[in-house]
Amino acid sequence: MLKSYRAKGFFRKGLLTVLQYIIKRIFEMIPILFIVSILIFFFTHLIPGDPARLVAGKDATFEEVATIREELGLDKPIWEQYVTYMGNLFQGDLGTSLKTGLPIMDMFVDRFMPSIYLTLFSMVWALVIGLLIGTLSAVFKNKWPDYLGMVSAVSGISLPGFWLGLILIQIFSVQLGWFPTGGADGWKSYVLPSLTLGAGIMSMLARFTRSSLLETLKADFIRTGRAKGLKESIVIPKHALRNSLIPVVTIAGLQFGFLLGGSVVVETVFSFPGMGRLLIDSISFRDYPVIQAELLLFSIEFIMVNLVVDILYSYLNPKIRYTA
Amino acid sequence: MELSKAVNSSTTIKKEKKYSPLRELLKNWKKQKNALWASLFILLLITVAIIGPFIAPYDPYKPDYNAMLQGPGIDHIAGTDEYGRDIFSRLLFGARISLTVSFLSVFLGAIGGTILGLLSGYFGGWLDRLIMRSSDVMFAFPDILLAIAIVAILGPGLTNVVIAVSIFSIPSFARLVRSSTLEAKETVFVEAAKSMGASHFRIMFQHILPETLGSLIVFISMRIGTAILAASSLSFLGLGASPETPDWGAMLSLGRDYLGTSTHVVMMPGIAIFLTVLAFNIVGDGLRDVLDPKTKNE
């Protein structure tokens, strides 16, 4: 009876404060998104080169360039351009590419999901292998699996992603022929890019899992478990690992956003038809409406991911749950 | 005899009592075997960066069409690239570029971030809110993406890479210094300095700043590795050093077309980047264990 009463109170209070926390975080997010949109808009307009001249071509006359400038709305004051841009944005119109003349939204449709899959697969690799290496290192502390695990972890953090990608292509695509060298056709084409992208976070998670698990293994309840005669195969996964996962999951979540940045480089190495490669292509062509839309989308994704992690963490961690 | 023994023991006690933070640091540093080796490697690298141009066996820019894509051998230790340029000489020149770009960008970021963090933590109020909200906005972009965006605006080139990497380092440094400042602000010696009428400037830079130095040094050493990776990624994407420059990232970018036939063109600069970043990360770990025992990694 007492137990259920406590559980109810705990749940109600917990849920309420978490809800308050979520609402507070969303309200905090709005001005940041607003400022980010202003910054991106104004800064992309600082990119050198005249977009109207770019569309019209090198041989176009002054009048032709002026007409195109008018068509694109570039003759209006910059704040007016911003208001129009934001108005269109809320209606789902991201503008038109200067290079292809296609609506940017259409260009994103085919590229957005492959990029999302790529980051998700990378995170799966990172979690599975990172947790495994970290756990083995902690269990066999100061023995060869620990040394091997930690050497590979510190190496993984130091590896340039683009170099690792090229080496994987050389070994697994060119020499062994197991996976395609690029593109996004079928699951096989995701294996190497996602491994490359996840390597850094994998190493980071291995190190965090190890130190977090070592800390938990010192706790009294582990000693009690062992004293009761529980097997190590139960103590480690059921008691220790479960309790040391909160900081590891938080780090994984926070790093998820950084995968978005890393994807730009990895997609270029693997000629992967995703958002990252489109950004680099647009920069080389100075296709500023695409650059603008890409940067905005990346930052929204990043902010959203961090928000979700914060919310999950606030629910997992009682300290935040009660002080939010 | 007895007297001399007593004198000796008293001097020993005196010697033991004399405390020097630097000696303590060096003593602990020697215990960090891996970090010691890594720091020696970095010292070697710095020496190479300084004297590289004098010891390079070949001109790193001069093509030799009779020696294109040669594998490592007696004439060319690390082989040659697609223009017949000696890769070893280019790596030596590249060390200077990589270290200059990473050191400069991290130090500029550290200076900017430290000043902002000190102001933010010390004065609090609207200034704190302004600085922290601005860094929140900067945190709304993943690091490398922010650097790409800045280089897209400023145009490609190593100077702009330095600017980009230092800008994306500022908010992390500001947050770190701010939290140390908040802690140091409450200490008795700051209270004492305040009551003696010390100026804000003096309190911030003479009393609080030294308190933040430990964590700052650890963070700087870790950020240098990140900066080298970021700068080489930008060069790889064609946004950093121009292709003919012996920059490690640019060398890798050019060499990827020959990966199937001449692996060494890609392997050599990759190994150089990897070892350098690895050395800085190991030194960072070691420094953290010595200077910042709170976050000591077991």
Coordinates of C-alpha atoms in Angstrom, one line a residue:
Chain A
M1 CA 0.0 0.0 0.0
L2 CA 2.7 2.4 1.1
K3 CA 4.8 1.4 -1.8
S4 CA 2.1 2.1 -4.4
Y5 CA 1.3 5.4 -2.7
R6 CA 4.9 6.4 -2.9
A7 CA 5.2 5.3 -6.5
K8 CA 2.1 7.3 -7.5
G9 CA 3.5 10.5 -5.8
F10 CA 6.9 10.0 -7.3
F11 CA 5.4 9.5 -10.8
R12 CA 3.1 12.5 -10.5
K13 CA 5.7 14.8 -9.2
G14 CA 8.3 13.4 -11.6
L15 CA 6.1 13.7 -14.6
L16 CA 5.0 17.2 -13.7
T17 CA 8.5 18.6 -13.2
V18 CA 9.7 16.8 -16.4
L19 CA 6.8 18.4 -18.3
Q20 CA 7.7 21.8 -16.8
Y21 CA 11.3 21.2 -17.8
I22 CA 10.4 20.3 -21.4
I23 CA 8.2 23.4 -21.8
K24 CA 11.0 25.5 -20.3
R25 CA 13.6 24.0 -22.7
I26 CA 11.3 24.5 -25.8
F27 CA 10.8 28.2 -24.9
E28 CA 14.5 28.6 -24.5
M29 CA 15.0 27.0 -27.9
I30 CA 12.8 29.4 -29.8
P31 CA 14.9 32.6 -29.4
I32 CA 18.1 30.5 -30.2
L33 CA 16.4 29.2 -33.4
F34 CA 15.4 32.7 -34.3
I35 CA 18.9 34.2 -33.8
V36 CA 20.4 31.2 -35.7
S37 CA 18.1 31.8 -38.7
I38 CA 19.1 35.5 -38.7
L39 CA 22.8 34.7 -38.5
I40 CA 22.6 32.1 -41.2
F41 CA 20.6 34.4 -43.5
F42 CA 22.9 37.4 -43.1
F43 CA 26.1 35.5 -43.2
T44 CA 25.3 33.6 -46.3
H45 CA 24.6 36.9 -47.9
L46 CA 28.2 37.8 -47.1
I47 CA 29.5 35.0 -49.3
P48 CA 31.5 36.7 -52.0
G49 CA 30.1 36.7 -55.5
D50 CA 26.9 37.9 -57.1
P51 CA 24.2 35.2 -57.2
A52 CA 22.4 37.0 -60.0
R53 CA 25.6 37.0 -62.1
L54 CA 26.0 33.3 -61.3
V55 CA 22.5 32.4 -62.6
A56 CA 22.8 34.6 -65.6
G57 CA 26.2 33.3 -66.7
K58 CA 29.4 34.9 -67.5
D59 CA 28.3 36.3 -70.9
A60 CA 25.1 37.9 -69.7
T61 CA 24.5 41.6 -70.2
F62 CA 24.1 44.1 -67.4
E63 CA 20.4 44.3 -68.1
E64 CA 19.9 40.6 -68.0
V65 CA 21.7 40.4 -64.6
A66 CA 19.5 43.2 -63.3
T67 CA 16.4 41.4 -64.4
I68 CA 17.4 38.2 -62.7
R69 CA 18.4 40.1 -59.5
E70 CA 14.9 41.6 -59.5
E71 CA 13.3 38.1 -60.1
L72 CA 15.3 36.7 -57.2
G73 CA 14.3 39.6 -55.0
L74 CA 17.9 40.5 -54.4
D75 CA 17.3 44.2 -55.2
K76 CA 15.2 44.6 -52.0
P77 CA 16.6 45.6 -48.7
I78 CA 18.2 42.7 -46.8
W79 CA 15.7 42.7 -43.9
E80 CA 12.8 42.6 -46.4
Q81 CA 14.5 39.6 -48.0
Y82 CA 14.8 37.9 -44.6
V83 CA 11.1 38.5 -43.8
T84 CA 10.1 37.0 -47.2
Y85 CA 12.5 34.1 -46.7
M86 CA 11.0 33.3 -43.2
G87 CA 7.5 33.6 -44.5
N88 CA 8.2 31.1 -47.3
L89 CA 10.0 28.9 -44.9
F90 CA 7.0 28.5 -42.6
Q91 CA 5.0 27.5 -45.8
G92 CA 7.6 24.8 -46.4
D93 CA 9.4 26.7 -49.2
L94 CA 13.1 26.7 -48.8
G95 CA 13.8 28.6 -52.1
T96 CA 15.3 27.5 -55.4
S97 CA 18.8 26.2 -56.2
L98 CA 20.8 28.6 -58.3
K99 CA 22.7 25.7 -59.8
T100 CA 19.8 23.4 -60.8
G101 CA 16.9 25.7 -60.7
L102 CA 15.0 23.0 -58.7
P103 CA 13.1 23.7 -55.5
I104 CA 15.5 23.0 -52.6
M105 CA 12.8 21.0 -50.8
D106 CA 12.8 18.5 -53.7
M107 CA 16.5 18.3 -53.6
F108 CA 16.4 17.6 -49.8
V109 CA 13.7 14.9 -50.1
D110 CA 16.0 12.3 -51.7
R111 CA 19.0 13.2 -49.6
F112 CA 17.6 13.7 -46.1
M113 CA 16.7 10.1 -45.3
P114 CA 20.0 8.5 -46.5
S115 CA 21.9 11.0 -44.3
I116 CA 19.6 10.2 -41.3
Y117 CA 20.1 6.4 -41.8
L118 CA 23.8 6.9 -42.1
T119 CA 24.0 8.8 -38.7
L120 CA 21.7 6.2 -37.1
F121 CA 23.7 3.2 -38.3
S122 CA 26.9 5.0 -37.1
M123 CA 25.3 5.4 -33.7
V124 CA 24.3 1.8 -33.6
W125 CA 27.9 0.7 -34.4
A126 CA 29.3 3.1 -31.9
L127 CA 27.0 1.9 -29.1
V128 CA 27.4 -1.8 -29.7
I129 CA 31.1 -1.9 -30.2
G130 CA 31.9 1.0 -27.8
L131 CA 29.9 -0.6 -25.0
L132 CA 31.5 -4.0 -25.7
I133 CA 35.0 -2.7 -25.7
G134 CA 34.4 -0.5 -22.6
T135 CA 32.8 -3.4 -20.6
L136 CA 35.6 -5.9 -21.5
S137 CA 38.2 -3.3 -20.6
A138 CA 36.6 -2.7 -17.2
V139 CA 36.1 -6.3 -16.4
F140 CA 39.7 -7.2 -17.4
K141 CA 41.2 -4.1 -15.9
N142 CA 45.0 -3.8 -16.3
K143 CA 45.1 -7.0 -18.3
W144 CA 45.7 -7.4 -22.1
P145 CA 42.0 -6.9 -23.2
D146 CA 42.0 -3.6 -21.3
Y147 CA 45.2 -2.4 -22.9
L148 CA 44.1 -3.5 -26.3
G149 CA 40.7 -1.9 -25.9
M150 CA 42.0 1.4 -24.6
V151 CA 44.8 1.6 -27.2
S152 CA 42.1 1.1 -29.9
A153 CA 39.9 3.7 -28.2
V154 CA 42.5 6.4 -28.1
S155 CA 43.5 5.5 -31.6
G156 CA 39.9 5.7 -32.8
I157 CA 39.6 9.3 -31.4
S158 CA 42.8 10.3 -33.2
L159 CA 42.0 8.8 -36.6
P160 CA 41.1 11.4 -39.3
G161 CA 37.7 10.1 -40.6
F162 CA 38.5 10.8 -44.2
W163 CA 41.6 8.7 -44.0
L164 CA 39.9 5.8 -42.2
G165 CA 37.3 5.9 -44.9
L166 CA 39.8 5.7 -47.7
I167 CA 41.6 2.8 -46.1
L168 CA 38.4 0.9 -45.6
I169 CA 37.5 1.5 -49.3
Q170 CA 40.9 0.2 -50.3
I171 CA 40.7 -3.0 -48.2
F172 CA 37.0 -3.9 -48.2
S173 CA 35.8 -2.5 -51.6
V174 CA 38.8 -2.5 -53.9
Q175 CA 40.7 -5.6 -52.7
L176 CA 38.1 -7.8 -51.1
G177 CA 35.1 -6.5 -53.1
W178 CA 32.7 -7.0 -50.2
F179 CA 31.1 -3.6 -50.3
P180 CA 30.6 -0.9 -52.9
T181 CA 33.0 2.0 -53.0
G182 CA 30.3 4.6 -52.8
G183 CA 26.6 5.5 -53.4
A184 CA 23.6 4.6 -51.3
D185 CA 22.1 1.5 -52.9
G186 CA 21.1 -1.1 -50.4
W187 CA 22.4 -1.8 -46.9
K188 CA 25.8 -2.8 -48.1
S189 CA 26.6 0.7 -49.2
Y190 CA 25.9 2.0 -45.6
V191 CA 28.4 -0.4 -43.9
L192 CA 31.7 1.3 -44.6
P193 CA 30.5 5.0 -44.3
S194 CA 28.7 4.3 -41.0
L195 CA 31.7 2.5 -39.5
T196 CA 33.9 5.4 -40.5
L197 CA 31.5 8.0 -39.1
G198 CA 31.0 6.1 -35.9
A199 CA 34.6 5.3 -35.2
G200 CA 35.3 8.5 -33.1
I201 CA 32.2 8.2 -31.0
M202 CA 32.7 4.4 -30.6
S203 CA 36.1 5.1 -29.0
M204 CA 34.7 7.8 -26.8
L205 CA 31.9 5.6 -25.6
A206 CA 34.4 2.7 -24.9
R207 CA 36.4 5.1 -22.6
F208 CA 33.3 6.4 -20.9
T209 CA 31.8 2.9 -20.4
R210 CA 35.0 1.7 -18.9
S211 CA 35.4 4.5 -16.4
S212 CA 31.7 4.6 -15.5
L213 CA 31.6 0.8 -15.0
L214 CA 34.8 0.8 -12.9
E215 CA 33.1 3.4 -10.7
T216 CA 30.0 1.3 -10.3
L217 CA 31.9 -1.8 -9.6
K218 CA 33.2 -0.1 -6.4
A219 CA 29.7 0.4 -5.1
D220 CA 28.3 -1.4 -2.1
F221 CA 25.5 -3.1 -3.9
I222 CA 28.0 -4.8 -6.2
R223 CA 29.9 -6.1 -3.1
T224 CA 26.7 -7.3 -1.6
G225 CA 25.8 -9.1 -4.8
R226 CA 29.1 -10.8 -5.0
A227 CA 29.0 -11.6 -1.3
K228 CA 25.6 -13.3 -1.9
G229 CA 27.4 -15.6 -4.2
L230 CA 26.0 -14.2 -7.5
K231 CA 28.0 -15.1 -10.6
E232 CA 30.0 -12.4 -12.4
S233 CA 27.9 -13.1 -15.5
I234 CA 24.9 -11.7 -13.5
V235 CA 26.7 -9.0 -11.5
I236 CA 28.4 -7.3 -14.5
P237 CA 25.5 -7.0 -17.0
K238 CA 22.5 -6.9 -14.7
H239 CA 23.8 -4.9 -11.7
A240 CA 26.9 -3.0 -12.8
L241 CA 26.4 -2.2 -16.5
R242 CA 22.8 -1.2 -16.1
N243 CA 23.7 1.4 -13.4
S244 CA 26.6 2.8 -15.3
L245 CA 24.7 3.4 -18.5
I246 CA 23.1 6.7 -17.7
P247 CA 26.3 8.9 -18.3
V248 CA 27.2 6.7 -21.3
V249 CA 23.8 7.2 -22.9
T250 CA 23.9 10.9 -22.3
I251 CA 27.3 11.2 -23.9
A252 CA 26.0 9.1 -26.8
G253 CA 23.1 11.4 -27.3
L254 CA 25.2 14.6 -27.1
Q255 CA 27.6 13.2 -29.6
F256 CA 24.8 12.3 -32.0
G257 CA 24.6 15.9 -33.1
F258 CA 28.3 15.8 -33.9
L259 CA 27.7 12.9 -36.3
L260 CA 25.8 15.4 -38.4
G261 CA 28.9 17.5 -38.8
G262 CA 31.1 14.5 -39.4
S263 CA 28.7 13.2 -42.1
V264 CA 29.8 16.1 -44.4
V265 CA 33.4 14.7 -44.6
V266 CA 32.4 11.0 -44.7
E267 CA 29.8 11.6 -47.4
T268 CA 32.4 13.3 -49.5
V269 CA 34.8 10.4 -49.2
F270 CA 32.2 7.8 -50.1
S271 CA 30.4 9.9 -52.7
F272 CA 27.3 9.3 -50.6
P273 CA 24.3 11.1 -52.0
G274 CA 23.3 12.8 -48.7
M275 CA 22.9 16.3 -47.2
G276 CA 26.6 16.7 -46.3
R277 CA 27.9 16.1 -49.8
L278 CA 25.2 18.5 -51.2
L279 CA 26.6 21.2 -48.8
I280 CA 30.1 20.8 -50.1
D281 CA 28.9 20.8 -53.7
S282 CA 26.8 24.0 -53.0
I283 CA 29.8 25.7 -51.4
S284 CA 32.0 25.1 -54.4
F285 CA 29.2 26.5 -56.7
R286 CA 28.3 29.3 -54.2
D287 CA 24.7 28.1 -54.4
Y288 CA 23.8 30.2 -51.4
P289 CA 20.1 29.4 -51.1
V290 CA 21.1 25.7 -50.7
I291 CA 23.9 26.5 -48.3
Q292 CA 21.5 28.6 -46.3
A293 CA 18.8 26.0 -46.2
E294 CA 21.3 23.2 -45.4
L295 CA 22.9 25.2 -42.5
L296 CA 19.5 26.0 -41.1
L297 CA 18.4 22.4 -41.3
F298 CA 21.6 21.1 -39.7
S299 CA 21.3 23.5 -36.8
I300 CA 17.6 22.7 -36.3
E301 CA 18.4 18.9 -36.3
F302 CA 21.3 19.5 -33.9
I303 CA 19.2 21.6 -31.5
M304 CA 16.4 19.1 -31.6
V305 CA 18.7 16.1 -30.9
N306 CA 20.2 18.0 -27.9
L307 CA 16.7 18.8 -26.7
V308 CA 15.6 15.2 -26.8
V309 CA 18.8 14.1 -25.0
D310 CA 18.2 16.7 -22.3
I311 CA 14.6 15.5 -21.9
L312 CA 15.5 11.9 -21.7
Y313 CA 18.3 12.7 -19.3
S314 CA 16.0 14.8 -17.1
Y315 CA 13.7 11.8 -16.8
L316 CA 16.5 9.3 -16.1
N317 CA 18.3 11.5 -13.6
P318 CA 16.3 12.2 -10.4
K319 CA 18.4 15.2 -9.5
I320 CA 17.2 17.1 -12.5
R321 CA 13.7 15.7 -12.2
Y322 CA 13.2 17.3 -8.8
T323 CA 15.0 20.6 -9.4
A324 CA 13.7 21.5 -12.8
Chain B
M1 CA 79.3 13.5 14.6
E2 CA 75.9 13.7 16.3
L3 CA 75.8 17.4 15.6
S4 CA 76.5 16.9 11.9
K5 CA 73.8 14.2 11.7
A6 CA 71.3 16.6 13.3
V7 CA 72.3 19.3 10.9
N8 CA 71.9 17.0 8.0
S9 CA 68.5 15.8 9.1
S10 CA 67.3 19.3 9.7
T11 CA 68.3 20.3 6.1
T12 CA 66.5 17.3 4.8
I13 CA 63.4 18.4 6.6
K14 CA 63.9 21.9 5.1
K15 CA 64.3 20.4 1.7
E16 CA 61.2 18.3 2.0
K17 CA 59.2 21.3 3.2
K18 CA 60.1 23.4 0.2
Y19 CA 57.2 23.1 -2.2
S20 CA 57.4 23.9 -5.8
P21 CA 54.4 23.3 -8.0
L22 CA 56.6 22.9 -11.1
R23 CA 58.7 20.2 -9.4
E24 CA 55.6 18.5 -8.3
L25 CA 54.2 18.6 -11.8
L26 CA 57.4 17.2 -13.3
K27 CA 57.6 14.5 -10.7
N28 CA 54.0 13.4 -11.5
W29 CA 54.7 13.8 -15.2
K30 CA 57.5 11.3 -15.1
K31 CA 55.1 8.7 -13.7
Q32 CA 52.9 9.1 -16.8
K33 CA 55.0 6.9 -19.1
N34 CA 52.8 7.1 -22.2
A35 CA 52.3 10.8 -21.9
L36 CA 56.1 11.3 -21.4
W37 CA 56.8 9.5 -24.7
A38 CA 54.0 11.4 -26.5
S39 CA 55.4 14.7 -25.2
L40 CA 58.9 13.7 -26.5
F41 CA 57.3 13.0 -29.9
I42 CA 55.6 16.4 -29.9
L43 CA 58.9 18.0 -29.0
L44 CA 60.5 16.2 -32.0
L45 CA 57.6 17.4 -34.2
I46 CA 58.1 21.0 -33.1
T47 CA 61.8 20.7 -33.8
V48 CA 61.0 19.3 -37.3
A49 CA 58.5 22.1 -37.8
I50 CA 61.3 24.6 -37.1
I51 CA 64.2 23.1 -38.9
G52 CA 62.2 21.0 -41.5
P53 CA 63.0 23.3 -44.4
F54 CA 66.7 23.0 -43.7
I55 CA 66.8 19.3 -43.5
A56 CA 64.3 18.4 -46.2
P57 CA 66.2 16.3 -48.8
Y58 CA 64.1 17.8 -51.8
D59 CA 62.2 20.9 -52.7
P60 CA 58.6 20.1 -51.6
Y61 CA 57.1 22.1 -54.5
K62 CA 59.4 21.0 -57.4
P63 CA 57.9 18.4 -59.6
D64 CA 60.1 15.6 -61.1
Y65 CA 58.3 13.9 -63.9
N66 CA 60.9 11.1 -64.1
A67 CA 60.0 10.0 -60.5
M68 CA 56.2 10.1 -60.5
L69 CA 54.3 7.9 -57.9
Q70 CA 57.4 6.0 -56.8
G71 CA 57.0 3.8 -53.8
P72 CA 59.2 4.3 -50.6
G73 CA 62.8 3.5 -51.4
I74 CA 66.4 4.7 -50.9
D75 CA 66.0 7.9 -53.0
H76 CA 62.7 8.8 -51.6
I77 CA 62.1 7.5 -48.1
A78 CA 58.3 8.0 -48.2
G79 CA 58.0 7.8 -52.0
T80 CA 56.8 10.4 -54.4
D81 CA 53.4 11.8 -55.4
E82 CA 51.7 12.2 -58.8
Y83 CA 54.0 15.1 -59.7
G84 CA 57.1 13.2 -58.6
R85 CA 57.5 15.5 -55.5
D86 CA 59.2 13.9 -52.5
I87 CA 56.6 13.0 -50.0
F88 CA 59.0 13.0 -47.0
S89 CA 60.1 16.6 -47.7
R90 CA 56.4 17.6 -48.1
L91 CA 55.6 15.9 -44.8
L92 CA 58.4 17.9 -43.1
F93 CA 57.1 21.2 -44.5
G94 CA 53.5 20.0 -43.6
A95 CA 54.5 19.6 -39.9
R96 CA 55.1 23.4 -39.8
I97 CA 51.8 24.2 -41.4
S98 CA 49.8 21.7 -39.2
L99 CA 51.3 22.8 -36.0
T100 CA 51.1 26.5 -36.8
V101 CA 47.5 26.3 -37.8
S102 CA 46.4 24.2 -34.8
F103 CA 48.5 26.1 -32.2
L104 CA 47.4 29.5 -33.5
S105 CA 43.7 28.6 -33.8
V106 CA 43.6 27.0 -30.3
F107 CA 45.5 29.8 -28.6
L108 CA 43.3 32.5 -30.3
G109 CA 40.2 30.5 -29.3
A110 CA 41.6 30.1 -25.8
I111 CA 42.4 33.8 -25.3
G112 CA 38.9 34.9 -26.6
G113 CA 37.1 32.2 -24.6
T114 CA 39.1 32.9 -21.4
I115 CA 38.3 36.6 -21.5
L116 CA 34.7 36.0 -22.2
G117 CA 34.4 33.2 -19.6
L118 CA 36.1 35.4 -16.9
L119 CA 33.8 38.4 -17.6
S120 CA 30.8 36.1 -17.7
G121 CA 31.5 34.2 -14.5
Y122 CA 32.9 37.2 -12.5
F123 CA 30.3 39.9 -13.3
G124 CA 27.3 37.6 -13.8
G125 CA 24.0 39.4 -14.5
W126 CA 23.1 40.6 -18.0
L127 CA 26.7 40.2 -19.3
D128 CA 26.7 36.5 -18.2
R129 CA 23.4 35.9 -19.9
L130 CA 24.5 37.7 -23.1
I131 CA 27.7 35.7 -23.3
M132 CA 26.2 32.4 -22.4
R133 CA 23.2 32.8 -24.8
S134 CA 25.6 33.8 -27.6
S135 CA 27.7 30.7 -26.9
D136 CA 24.4 28.7 -27.0
V137 CA 23.8 30.0 -30.5
M138 CA 27.3 28.9 -31.5
F139 CA 26.7 25.5 -30.0
A140 CA 23.7 25.2 -32.3
F141 CA 26.1 24.2 -35.0
P142 CA 28.3 21.1 -34.9
D143 CA 32.0 22.2 -34.7
I144 CA 33.1 21.2 -38.2
L145 CA 29.9 22.5 -39.7
L146 CA 30.5 25.9 -38.2
A147 CA 34.0 25.9 -39.5
I148 CA 32.8 24.9 -43.0
A149 CA 30.2 27.8 -42.8
I150 CA 32.8 30.3 -41.8
V151 CA 35.2 29.2 -44.5
A152 CA 32.4 29.3 -47.1
I153 CA 31.9 33.0 -46.2
L154 CA 35.5 34.0 -45.9
G155 CA 36.7 31.9 -48.8
P156 CA 39.2 29.0 -48.8
G157 CA 42.7 29.4 -47.4
L158 CA 44.8 28.6 -44.3
T159 CA 44.3 32.0 -42.6
N160 CA 40.6 31.5 -42.8
V161 CA 40.9 28.0 -41.5
V162 CA 42.7 29.5 -38.4
I163 CA 39.9 32.0 -38.0
A164 CA 37.2 29.4 -38.4
V165 CA 38.7 26.9 -36.0
S166 CA 39.4 29.6 -33.4
I167 CA 35.9 30.9 -33.6
F168 CA 34.4 27.4 -33.0
S169 CA 36.7 26.9 -30.0
I170 CA 35.7 30.1 -28.3
P171 CA 32.4 29.0 -26.7
S172 CA 33.9 25.8 -25.3
F173 CA 36.7 27.7 -23.6
A174 CA 34.3 30.4 -22.4
R175 CA 32.1 27.8 -20.7
L176 CA 35.1 26.0 -19.1
V177 CA 36.6 29.3 -17.7
R178 CA 33.2 30.5 -16.6
S179 CA 32.6 27.5 -14.4
S180 CA 36.1 27.7 -12.9
T181 CA 35.6 31.4 -12.3
L182 CA 32.2 30.8 -10.5
E183 CA 34.0 28.5 -8.2
A184 CA 37.1 30.7 -7.6
K185 CA 34.9 33.8 -7.0
E186 CA 33.6 32.3 -3.8
T187 CA 37.0 31.6 -2.3
V188 CA 38.4 33.4 0.7
F189 CA 41.4 34.9 -1.1
V190 CA 39.2 36.6 -3.6
E191 CA 37.1 37.9 -0.8
A192 CA 40.3 39.1 0.9
A193 CA 41.4 40.8 -2.3
K194 CA 38.0 42.5 -2.7
S195 CA 38.0 43.8 0.9
M196 CA 41.5 45.2 0.3
G197 CA 40.1 47.2 -2.5
A198 CA 41.7 45.4 -5.5
S199 CA 40.3 46.4 -8.9
H200 CA 38.0 44.0 -10.8
F201 CA 40.8 43.6 -13.4
R202 CA 43.3 42.7 -10.8
I203 CA 41.0 40.2 -9.1
M204 CA 40.1 38.5 -12.5
F205 CA 43.5 38.3 -13.9
Q206 CA 45.7 37.9 -10.9
H207 CA 43.6 35.9 -8.5
I208 CA 40.9 34.0 -10.5
L209 CA 42.8 33.3 -13.7
P210 CA 45.6 31.3 -12.1
E211 CA 42.9 29.1 -10.5
T212 CA 41.5 28.2 -13.9
L213 CA 44.9 27.5 -15.5
G214 CA 45.0 23.8 -14.6
S215 CA 41.8 22.9 -16.5
L216 CA 42.7 25.4 -19.2
I217 CA 46.0 23.7 -20.0
V218 CA 44.4 20.3 -20.1
F219 CA 41.7 21.5 -22.4
I220 CA 44.2 23.4 -24.7
S221 CA 46.2 20.2 -25.2
M222 CA 43.1 18.2 -26.0
R223 CA 41.8 20.9 -28.4
I224 CA 45.0 20.9 -30.4
G225 CA 44.3 17.4 -31.6
T226 CA 40.8 18.4 -32.6
A227 CA 42.1 21.5 -34.4
I228 CA 44.6 19.4 -36.4
L229 CA 41.7 17.1 -37.4
A230 CA 39.4 20.0 -38.3
A231 CA 42.0 21.9 -40.3
S232 CA 43.0 18.7 -42.2
S233 CA 39.4 17.9 -42.9
L234 CA 38.8 21.4 -44.3
S235 CA 41.9 21.0 -46.5
F236 CA 40.6 17.6 -47.6
L237 CA 37.3 19.1 -48.6
G238 CA 39.1 21.7 -50.6
L239 CA 38.2 24.5 -48.2
G240 CA 41.6 24.9 -46.5
A241 CA 45.1 24.9 -48.0
S242 CA 45.5 25.1 -51.8
P243 CA 46.2 21.8 -53.5
E244 CA 49.9 22.5 -54.2
T245 CA 50.6 23.4 -50.5
P246 CA 52.4 20.6 -48.6
D247 CA 49.5 20.5 -46.1
W248 CA 48.8 17.0 -44.8
G249 CA 45.1 17.2 -45.5
A250 CA 45.5 18.6 -48.9
M251 CA 48.1 15.9 -49.7
L252 CA 45.6 13.3 -48.7
S253 CA 42.9 14.9 -50.8
L254 CA 45.1 14.9 -54.0
G255 CA 46.4 11.4 -53.3
R256 CA 43.0 9.7 -53.0
D257 CA 42.8 9.3 -56.8
Y258 CA 45.9 7.1 -56.7
L259 CA 44.8 5.0 -53.7
G260 CA 44.4 1.8 -55.8
T261 CA 47.8 2.0 -57.5
S262 CA 50.1 3.9 -55.1
T263 CA 48.7 3.5 -51.5
H264 CA 51.7 5.3 -50.0
V265 CA 50.5 8.6 -51.3
V266 CA 47.5 8.4 -49.0
M267 CA 49.1 6.4 -46.2
M268 CA 52.0 8.7 -45.4
P269 CA 50.1 12.0 -44.7
G270 CA 47.4 10.0 -43.0
I271 CA 49.9 8.4 -40.6
A272 CA 51.4 11.8 -40.0
I273 CA 48.1 13.3 -39.0
F274 CA 47.1 10.2 -36.9
L275 CA 50.4 10.1 -34.9
T276 CA 50.3 13.8 -34.2
V277 CA 46.7 13.9 -33.0
L278 CA 47.3 10.7 -31.0
A279 CA 50.4 12.3 -29.3
F280 CA 48.4 15.4 -28.4
N281 CA 45.5 13.2 -27.1
I282 CA 47.8 11.1 -24.9
V283 CA 49.5 14.2 -23.6
G284 CA 46.1 15.7 -22.9
D285 CA 45.1 12.6 -20.9
G286 CA 48.3 12.7 -19.0
L287 CA 48.0 16.4 -18.2
R288 CA 44.4 15.8 -17.0
D289 CA 45.6 13.1 -14.6
V290 CA 48.3 15.3 -13.2
L291 CA 46.6 18.7 -13.2
D292 CA 42.9 17.9 -12.8
P293 CA 42.7 15.0 -10.4
K294 CA 38.9 15.5 -10.1
T295 CA 38.3 14.1 -13.5
K296 CA 41.1 11.5 -13.3
N297 CA 40.6 8.6 -15.6
E298 CA 41.4 5.3 -14.0

